[in-house]
Amino acid sequence: MQAWSGLTGLKAVLERLRPCLVTFRDEHGAELFDLPTAPRPGADVPAPVRLMAEFDNLLLSHAERSRVVTPRPPDGSTPSTG
């Protein structure tokens, strides 16, 4: 969150909020925070296709995008969709 927002001191804020939040780990071991009552589909539910604008906030604001964007091959070509 700090890289995205530019705010500092967020670790202390999240530690204070921790009792009110639900935490998860992604496939790389990074800790993820969410609201306890937020709707979350089961792990076996496939993610729907999302059409995003070329300069969508998700693409611009996150350093780690592999959960939502297929990485480009080293040669820069567009990855095959199967």
Coordinates of C-alpha atoms in Angstrom, one line a residue:
M1 CA 0.0 0.0 0.0
Q2 CA 2.9 2.4 0.8
A3 CA 4.3 2.1 -2.7
W4 CA 0.9 2.8 -4.3
S5 CA -0.2 5.6 -2.0
G6 CA 3.2 7.3 -1.2
L7 CA 2.1 7.4 2.5
T8 CA 4.6 6.4 5.1
G9 CA 4.1 4.7 8.4
L10 CA 1.4 2.3 7.1
K11 CA 2.9 -0.7 8.8
A12 CA 2.0 0.7 12.2
V13 CA -1.5 1.6 11.0
L14 CA -2.1 -1.9 9.7
E15 CA -0.9 -3.4 12.9
R16 CA -3.4 -1.4 14.9
L17 CA -6.2 -2.4 12.4
R18 CA -5.1 -6.1 12.4
P19 CA -7.7 -7.2 15.0
C20 CA -10.5 -5.8 12.8
L21 CA -9.2 -7.3 9.5
V22 CA -8.9 -10.7 7.9
T23 CA -5.5 -11.7 6.5
F24 CA -4.5 -14.0 3.7
R25 CA -1.3 -15.0 2.0
D26 CA -0.8 -14.9 -1.7
E27 CA 1.1 -17.5 -3.7
H28 CA 4.4 -15.5 -3.0
G29 CA 3.8 -15.3 0.7
A30 CA 2.8 -11.6 0.8
E31 CA 0.2 -10.8 3.4
L32 CA -3.1 -9.5 2.1
F33 CA -5.6 -7.6 4.2
D34 CA -9.4 -7.5 3.7
L35 CA -12.5 -6.6 5.6
P36 CA -14.2 -9.4 7.5
T37 CA -17.6 -9.0 5.9
A38 CA -16.3 -8.4 2.4
P39 CA -17.7 -10.8 -0.2
R40 CA -15.1 -13.4 -1.3
P41 CA -15.8 -16.2 -3.7
G42 CA -14.5 -19.7 -2.9
A43 CA -11.0 -20.6 -4.0
D44 CA -12.5 -23.0 -6.6
V45 CA -14.5 -20.2 -8.4
P46 CA -12.8 -19.1 -11.6
A47 CA -12.1 -15.4 -11.8
P48 CA -14.3 -13.8 -14.5
V49 CA -12.8 -12.0 -17.5
R50 CA -12.3 -8.3 -16.7
L51 CA -12.0 -5.7 -19.5
M52 CA -9.9 -2.8 -18.3
A53 CA -9.0 0.4 -19.9
E54 CA -5.5 0.7 -21.1
F55 CA -4.5 3.0 -18.2
D56 CA -6.6 1.4 -15.5
N57 CA -5.7 2.2 -11.9
L58 CA -5.0 -1.5 -11.2
L59 CA -2.3 -1.6 -13.9
L60 CA -0.8 1.7 -12.9
S61 CA -0.9 1.5 -9.1
H62 CA 0.5 -1.9 -8.4
A63 CA 4.1 -3.0 -8.6
E64 CA 3.2 -6.7 -8.5
R65 CA 0.5 -7.3 -11.3
S66 CA 1.0 -11.0 -11.9
R67 CA -2.4 -11.9 -10.3
V68 CA -4.3 -9.9 -12.9
V69 CA -2.0 -9.6 -16.0
T70 CA -0.1 -12.4 -17.8
P71 CA 3.5 -11.4 -18.0
R72 CA 4.9 -10.7 -21.5
P73 CA 7.5 -13.2 -22.8
P74 CA 11.1 -12.0 -22.7
D75 CA 10.9 -11.2 -26.5
G76 CA 8.1 -8.7 -25.8
S77 CA 5.5 -10.5 -27.9
T78 CA 1.9 -10.8 -26.8
P79 CA 1.3 -14.1 -24.8
S80 CA -0.9 -16.7 -26.4
T81 CA -4.3 -17.0 -24.8
G82 CA -4.5 -20.7 -25.5

